[in-house]
Amino acid sequence: MRTACCPGTYDPVTNGHLDIVARASKCFDRVIVAVLINPAKQPMFTLEERLAMLKEATVGMASVEIDAFSGLLVDYARRREVTAIVKGLRAVSDFDYELQMAQMNYRLAGVDTMFMTTNPTWSYLSSSLVKDVARHGGDVTGLVPDFVVTRLRERTAQPPA
Ligand code: PNS
């Protein structure tokens, strides 16, 4: 069985992430979307909220599994018998760091990374930008699933003065 692993923070999941997961599921028998448990980061959504949003967003994708991991990605990948880590590349600016991580992961454990070119529709999209726009009251409809728009509105709502 060929298994892809799409690791990330997913704070929150975007349509760009979902495009990569959907396309990976056409190339692999199974896709594990693995959310990093990182106590050093202060995410907008808790781990449980991020996992729940990913589950809801991938409900129609039969071969996709949502999971969480901590520690080194390569240790998790080996434990789950991952064939390749799959990442989206949006622009050249992604490349340097992604290449470093891919080469380190290969050096550490012989785990391969495959890159998919991001659909140009989503080439400017990131969770960080989505959160920034939402925090400032901007409309992120169409960039994330509709139920994520609602969660972002709830999370960023300003208390009445
Ligand atoms: O969504 P992100 O924050 O860009 O995802 C980064 C992630 C989770 C893929 C990366 O930080 C990671 O793999 N972290 C796990 C710890 C690890 O293996 N570090 C060494 C990387 S070479």
XYZ file of N, CA and C and ligand atoms in Angstrom:
505
model
N 0.842 -1.210 0.000
C 0.000 0.000 0.000
C 0.876 1.258 0.000
N 0.610 2.140 -0.937
C 1.391 3.392 -0.993
C 0.684 4.472 -0.171
N 1.431 4.997 0.790
C 0.848 5.977 1.721
C 1.562 7.310 1.619
N 0.762 8.369 1.434
C 1.319 9.728 1.461
C 1.040 10.341 2.824
N 1.951 11.192 3.254
C 1.715 11.942 4.487
C 1.806 13.430 4.161
N 0.747 14.172 4.461
C 0.735 15.628 4.259
C 0.807 16.274 5.644
N 2.015 16.643 6.095
C 2.153 17.192 7.444
C 1.951 18.702 7.456
N 1.576 19.238 8.601
C 1.452 20.693 8.688
C 0.847 21.117 10.003
N 0.660 22.424 10.127
C 0.060 22.989 11.327
C -1.453 23.120 11.157
N -1.882 23.422 9.956
C -3.312 23.488 9.600
C -4.100 24.377 10.564
N -3.618 25.590 10.703
C -4.243 26.528 11.661
C -4.805 27.741 10.931
N -5.908 27.625 10.202
C -6.737 26.453 9.962
C -6.461 25.880 8.570
N -7.141 24.763 8.251
C -7.062 24.194 6.907
C -7.595 25.196 5.884
N -6.920 25.261 4.729
C -7.367 26.156 3.651
C -7.737 25.324 2.420
N -8.323 25.997 1.433
C -8.645 25.297 0.184
C -7.370 24.871 -0.546
N -6.272 25.574 -0.300
C -4.986 25.168 -0.891
C -4.533 23.832 -0.333
N -4.616 23.674 0.997
C -4.283 22.380 1.609
C -5.152 21.275 1.013
N -6.448 21.560 0.936
C -7.402 20.521 0.508
C -7.163 20.111 -0.938
N -6.725 21.070 -1.755
C -6.408 20.762 -3.154
C -5.240 19.771 -3.216
N -4.223 19.992 -2.396
C -3.059 19.082 -2.390
C -3.485 17.702 -1.874
N -4.260 17.668 -0.808
C -4.694 16.377 -0.234
C -5.524 15.605 -1.271
N -6.435 16.296 -1.939
C -7.300 15.626 -2.933
C -6.456 15.080 -4.083
N -5.483 15.871 -4.523
C -4.650 15.400 -5.653
C -3.733 14.272 -5.214
N -3.217 14.349 -3.982
C -2.361 13.260 -3.473
C -3.162 11.963 -3.384
N -4.442 12.086 -3.047
C -5.259 10.874 -2.885
C -5.484 10.161 -4.220
N -5.238 10.870 -5.328
C -5.348 10.212 -6.644
C -4.069 9.432 -6.974
N -2.976 9.793 -6.326
C -1.678 9.161 -6.635
C -1.299 8.087 -5.621
N -1.919 8.118 -4.444
C -1.558 7.181 -3.372
C -2.805 6.414 -2.929
N -2.571 5.249 -2.331
C -3.704 4.457 -1.839
C -4.321 5.083 -0.599
N -3.456 5.758 0.175
C -3.922 6.328 1.450
C -3.174 7.640 1.671
N -3.880 8.630 2.198
C -3.229 9.908 2.536
C -3.476 10.186 4.013
N -2.393 10.366 4.751
C -2.530 10.738 6.162
C -2.233 12.231 6.273
N -3.218 12.979 6.722
C -3.004 14.402 6.997
C -2.580 14.477 8.465
N -1.324 14.852 8.690
C -0.740 14.756 10.032
C -0.517 16.156 10.611
N -1.209 16.436 11.694
C -1.125 17.760 12.322
C -0.054 17.729 13.405
N 0.892 18.650 13.295
C 1.991 18.699 14.265
C 1.502 19.246 15.610
N 1.813 18.506 16.668
C 1.562 18.998 18.032
C 2.816 19.760 18.444
N 2.695 21.079 18.492
C 3.876 21.907 18.741
C 3.617 22.868 19.899
N 4.030 22.493 21.127
C 3.749 23.339 22.289
C 4.419 24.714 22.198
N 5.401 24.850 21.301
C 6.106 26.134 21.177
C 5.269 27.165 20.419
N 4.264 26.705 19.671
C 3.459 27.633 18.875
C 2.176 27.988 19.592
N 1.657 29.170 19.322
C 0.374 29.601 19.893
C -0.642 29.674 18.770
N -1.264 28.553 18.426
C -2.186 28.571 17.288
C -3.493 29.296 17.614
N -4.204 29.718 16.582
C -5.525 30.332 16.792
C -6.529 29.259 17.212
N -6.361 28.041 16.658
C -7.282 26.948 16.971
C -6.533 25.843 17.712
N -7.193 25.244 18.686
C -6.569 24.153 19.436
C -6.347 22.963 18.498
N -5.523 22.040 18.958
C -5.275 20.825 18.167
C -6.594 20.125 17.855
N -7.458 20.006 18.861
C -8.732 19.307 18.670
C -9.587 20.030 17.632
N -9.587 21.364 17.677
C -10.376 22.134 16.702
C -9.817 21.945 15.289
N -8.483 21.942 15.179
C -7.874 21.780 13.850
C -8.159 20.387 13.292
N -8.080 19.381 14.155
C -8.375 18.013 13.708
C -9.839 17.901 13.275
N -10.728 18.502 14.061
C -12.171 18.430 13.743
C -12.465 19.134 12.415
N -11.821 20.275 12.184
C -12.052 20.990 10.915
C -11.541 20.170 9.737
N -10.364 19.547 9.914
C -9.821 18.713 8.839
C -10.738 17.526 8.569
N -11.266 16.931 9.637
C -12.164 15.770 9.454
C -13.394 16.190 8.668
N -13.962 17.328 9.060
C -15.167 17.813 8.377
C -14.870 18.130 6.907
N -13.707 18.720 6.665
C -13.366 19.146 5.301
C -13.062 17.968 4.384
N -12.668 16.825 4.952
C -12.269 15.686 4.112
C -13.276 14.533 4.211
N -14.458 14.855 4.683
C -15.436 13.801 4.964
C -15.772 12.964 3.716
N -15.714 13.569 2.542
C -16.032 12.827 1.322
C -14.841 12.109 0.708
N -13.682 12.215 1.342
C -12.472 11.627 0.746
C -12.150 10.311 1.466
N -12.526 9.203 0.810
C -12.496 7.897 1.484
C -11.097 7.470 1.936
N -10.074 7.792 1.177
C -8.741 7.265 1.499
C -7.926 8.216 2.375
N -8.585 9.244 2.902
C -7.860 10.252 3.693
C -8.112 10.041 5.183
N -7.016 10.062 5.930
C -7.082 9.882 7.393
C -6.482 11.129 8.057
N -7.093 11.545 9.141
C -6.584 12.712 9.882
C -5.944 12.216 11.174
N -4.745 12.731 11.464
C -4.034 12.263 12.655
C -3.193 13.417 13.206
N -2.658 13.220 14.394
C -1.755 14.212 14.997
C -0.447 13.522 15.315
N 0.637 14.300 15.323
C 1.920 13.714 15.705
C 2.748 14.739 16.456
N 3.688 14.221 17.260
C 4.656 15.113 17.901
C 6.035 14.527 17.653
N 7.038 15.330 17.861
C 8.400 14.851 17.621
C 8.770 14.971 16.161
N 9.754 14.177 15.770
C 10.247 14.249 14.394
C 9.257 13.629 13.415
N 9.064 14.343 12.304
C 8.168 13.841 11.260
C 8.652 12.491 10.728
N 9.966 12.322 10.590
C 10.455 11.053 10.014
C 10.160 9.858 10.925
N 10.173 10.093 12.244
C 9.844 8.986 13.161
C 8.386 8.581 12.981
N 7.531 9.606 12.882
C 6.104 9.343 12.651
C 5.924 8.631 11.299
N 6.621 9.140 10.282
C 6.476 8.583 8.928
C 6.880 7.109 8.907
N 7.928 6.784 9.614
C 8.361 5.376 9.629
C 7.365 4.499 10.384
N 6.870 5.067 11.517
C 5.896 4.325 12.322
C 4.637 3.999 11.508
N 4.227 4.980 10.683
C 2.991 4.804 9.909
C 3.235 4.202 8.517
N 4.465 3.762 8.278
C 4.848 3.145 7.005
C 4.501 4.037 5.809
N 4.925 5.306 5.941
C 4.651 6.302 4.899
C 5.611 6.089 3.725
N 5.083 6.115 2.525
C 5.907 5.975 1.316
C 6.604 7.294 1.006
N 5.862 8.389 1.094
C 6.449 9.702 0.803
C 5.679 10.798 1.529
N 6.431 11.791 1.965
C 5.824 13.026 2.474
C 5.420 13.826 1.230
N 4.230 14.378 1.227
C 3.772 15.163 0.075
C 3.511 16.595 0.519
N 4.120 17.534 -0.181
C 3.981 18.953 0.154
C 3.602 19.735 -1.097
N 2.911 20.837 -0.901
C 2.615 21.743 -2.005
C 3.679 22.830 -2.064
N 4.067 23.183 -3.279
C 4.995 24.313 -3.457
C 4.236 25.429 -4.149
N 4.116 26.565 -3.435
C 3.348 27.669 -3.995
C 4.192 28.538 -4.908
N 5.403 28.798 -4.467
C 6.254 29.741 -5.202
C 7.703 29.423 -4.870
N 8.608 30.100 -5.564
C 10.042 29.886 -5.327
C 10.373 30.139 -3.861
N 9.654 31.067 -3.259
C 9.922 31.416 -1.855
C 9.705 30.223 -0.922
N 8.860 29.285 -1.292
C 8.663 28.072 -0.474
C 9.840 27.116 -0.621
N 10.518 27.230 -1.764
C 11.400 26.156 -2.184
C 12.591 25.929 -1.259
N 13.280 27.009 -0.886
C 14.519 26.871 -0.108
C 14.302 26.056 1.166
N 13.306 26.475 1.947
C 13.067 25.814 3.231
C 12.536 24.399 3.027
N 11.653 24.249 2.063
C 11.089 22.913 1.806
C 12.182 21.948 1.343
N 13.097 22.451 0.514
C 14.198 21.602 0.043
C 15.080 21.184 1.217
N 15.380 22.155 2.090
C 16.190 21.844 3.277
C 15.536 20.751 4.106
N 14.236 20.922 4.374
C 13.533 19.930 5.198
C 13.498 18.564 4.505
N 13.246 18.575 3.199
C 13.176 17.310 2.453
C 14.521 16.589 2.519
N 15.601 17.355 2.357
C 16.922 16.722 2.358
C 17.303 16.244 3.753
N 16.922 17.014 4.764
C 17.183 16.584 6.144
C 16.395 15.312 6.462
N 15.144 15.273 6.052
C 14.322 14.088 6.313
C 14.884 12.863 5.593
N 15.425 13.084 4.409
C 16.024 11.954 3.678
C 17.312 11.508 4.367
N 18.080 12.502 4.842
C 19.340 12.204 5.526
C 19.089 11.458 6.841
N 18.052 11.881 7.554
C 17.760 11.297 8.868
C 17.258 9.864 8.759
N 16.422 9.621 7.765
C 15.715 8.332 7.779
C 15.410 7.771 6.397
N 15.966 8.390 5.353
C 15.677 7.889 4.003
C 14.220 8.061 3.604
N 13.541 9.005 4.253
C 12.125 9.249 3.907
C 12.071 10.245 2.742
N 11.387 9.853 1.678
C 11.284 10.702 0.486
C 10.221 11.779 0.646
N 10.441 12.887 -0.042
C 9.425 13.955 -0.111
C 9.087 14.196 -1.568
N 7.818 14.317 -1.864
C 7.384 14.667 -3.217
C 6.654 16.002 -3.164
N 6.970 16.850 -4.127
C 6.338 18.171 -4.165
C 5.298 18.221 -5.270
N 4.185 18.846 -4.938
C 3.158 19.100 -5.942
C 3.101 20.595 -6.158
N 3.011 20.999 -7.416
C 2.865 22.427 -7.666
C 1.452 22.835 -7.258
N 1.381 23.864 -6.454
C 0.076 24.342 -5.999
C -0.749 24.822 -7.185
N -2.015 24.512 -7.159
C -2.950 25.054 -8.143
C -2.834 26.588 -8.118
N -2.603 27.230 -9.282
C -2.421 28.687 -9.295
C -3.558 29.450 -8.600
N -4.727 28.838 -8.567
C -5.867 29.474 -7.881
C -5.527 29.784 -6.426
N -4.659 28.949 -5.853
C -4.357 29.087 -4.418
C -2.905 29.489 -4.153
N -2.207 29.990 -5.168
C -0.754 30.182 -5.030
C -0.392 31.261 -4.001
N -1.310 32.163 -3.700
C -1.025 33.249 -2.747
C -1.568 32.930 -1.354
N -2.182 31.765 -1.224
C -2.968 31.478 -0.016
C -2.136 30.817 1.070
N -2.298 31.275 2.304
C -1.667 30.602 3.443
C -2.582 30.758 4.646
N -2.443 29.850 5.606
C -3.238 29.955 6.835
C -2.948 31.270 7.538
N -1.687 31.692 7.532
C -1.321 32.938 8.234
C -2.044 34.141 7.635
N -2.065 34.211 6.279
C -2.744 35.346 5.641
C -4.241 35.309 5.901
N -4.806 34.101 5.839
C -6.247 33.953 6.093
C -6.578 34.476 7.491
N -5.749 34.105 8.480
C -6.005 34.556 9.868
C -5.862 36.064 9.971
N -4.846 36.603 9.281
C -4.619 38.049 9.355
C -5.807 38.812 8.768
N -6.269 38.347 7.602
C -7.424 39.005 6.962
C -8.639 38.902 7.887
N -8.857 37.700 8.435
C -10.030 37.493 9.310
C -9.941 38.360 10.568
N -8.750 38.459 11.147
C -8.576 39.273 12.369
C -8.936 40.730 12.130
N -8.707 41.176 10.883
C -8.998 42.574 10.557
C -10.372 42.750 9.933
N -11.195 41.725 10.047
C -12.583 41.855 9.596
C -12.784 41.634 8.113
N -11.744 41.159 7.398
C -11.883 40.907 5.957
C -12.634 39.618 5.691
N -13.084 39.492 4.447
C -13.898 38.332 4.056
C -13.005 37.245 3.446
N -13.006 36.078 4.067
C -12.177 34.974 3.560
C -13.026 33.891 2.883
N -14.239 34.251 2.544
C -15.122 33.301 1.859
C -14.468 32.834 0.559
N -14.505 31.529 0.332
C -13.937 30.968 -0.899
C -12.482 30.567 -0.765
N -11.843 30.978 0.316
C -10.430 30.628 0.531
C -10.282 29.426 1.452
N -11.301 29.238 2.272
C -11.362 28.110 3.211
C -12.789 27.560 3.119
N -13.013 26.311 3.560
C -14.400 25.808 3.545
C -15.330 26.749 4.325
N -16.611 26.765 3.943
C -17.564 27.708 4.550
C -17.635 27.583 6.069
N -17.574 26.341 6.584
C -17.674 26.196 8.037
C -16.421 26.757 8.739
N -15.295 26.780 8.021
C -14.078 27.389 8.598
C -14.221 28.920 8.625
N -14.891 29.473 7.598
C -15.183 30.918 7.604
C -15.948 31.266 8.884
N -16.939 30.443 9.195
C -17.752 30.681 10.399
C -16.892 30.608 11.661
N -16.024 29.567 11.750
C -15.160 29.433 12.947
C -14.226 30.628 13.080
N -13.711 31.094 11.929
C -12.803 32.251 11.963
C -13.548 33.493 12.444
N -14.792 33.643 11.952
C -15.594 34.811 12.380
C -15.830 34.753 13.878
N -16.167 33.561 14.377
C -16.414 33.408 15.824
C -15.149 33.733 16.613
N -14.024 33.181 16.136
C -12.761 33.312 16.885
C -12.216 34.745 16.875
N -12.499 35.475 15.796
C -11.917 36.818 15.668
C -12.919 37.920 15.990
N -14.131 37.510 16.407
C -15.167 38.525 16.678
C -14.701 39.465 17.786
N -14.893 40.727 17.552
C -14.530 41.718 18.570
C -15.645 41.791 19.608
N -15.313 41.734 20.891
C -16.356 41.886 21.909
C -16.964 43.291 21.814
N -18.295 43.403 22.047
C -18.914 44.731 21.954
C -18.289 45.701 22.950
N -18.105 46.962 22.527
C -17.423 47.962 23.374
C -18.307 48.370 24.536
O 2.374 23.905 8.233
P 3.838 24.047 8.559
O 3.981 24.780 9.885
O 4.615 24.679 7.454
O 4.417 22.558 8.758
C 5.776 22.350 9.099
C 6.031 20.887 9.478
C 5.023 20.391 10.483
C 5.917 20.039 8.224
C 7.478 20.808 10.033
O 7.652 21.799 10.976
C 7.800 19.461 10.681
O 7.950 18.463 9.983
N 7.890 19.442 12.030
C 8.113 18.237 12.810
C 9.490 18.266 13.503
C 10.578 17.823 12.537
O 10.551 16.734 11.998
N 11.567 18.716 12.325
C 12.657 18.493 11.416
C 12.279 18.919 10.013
S 13.572 18.584 8.857
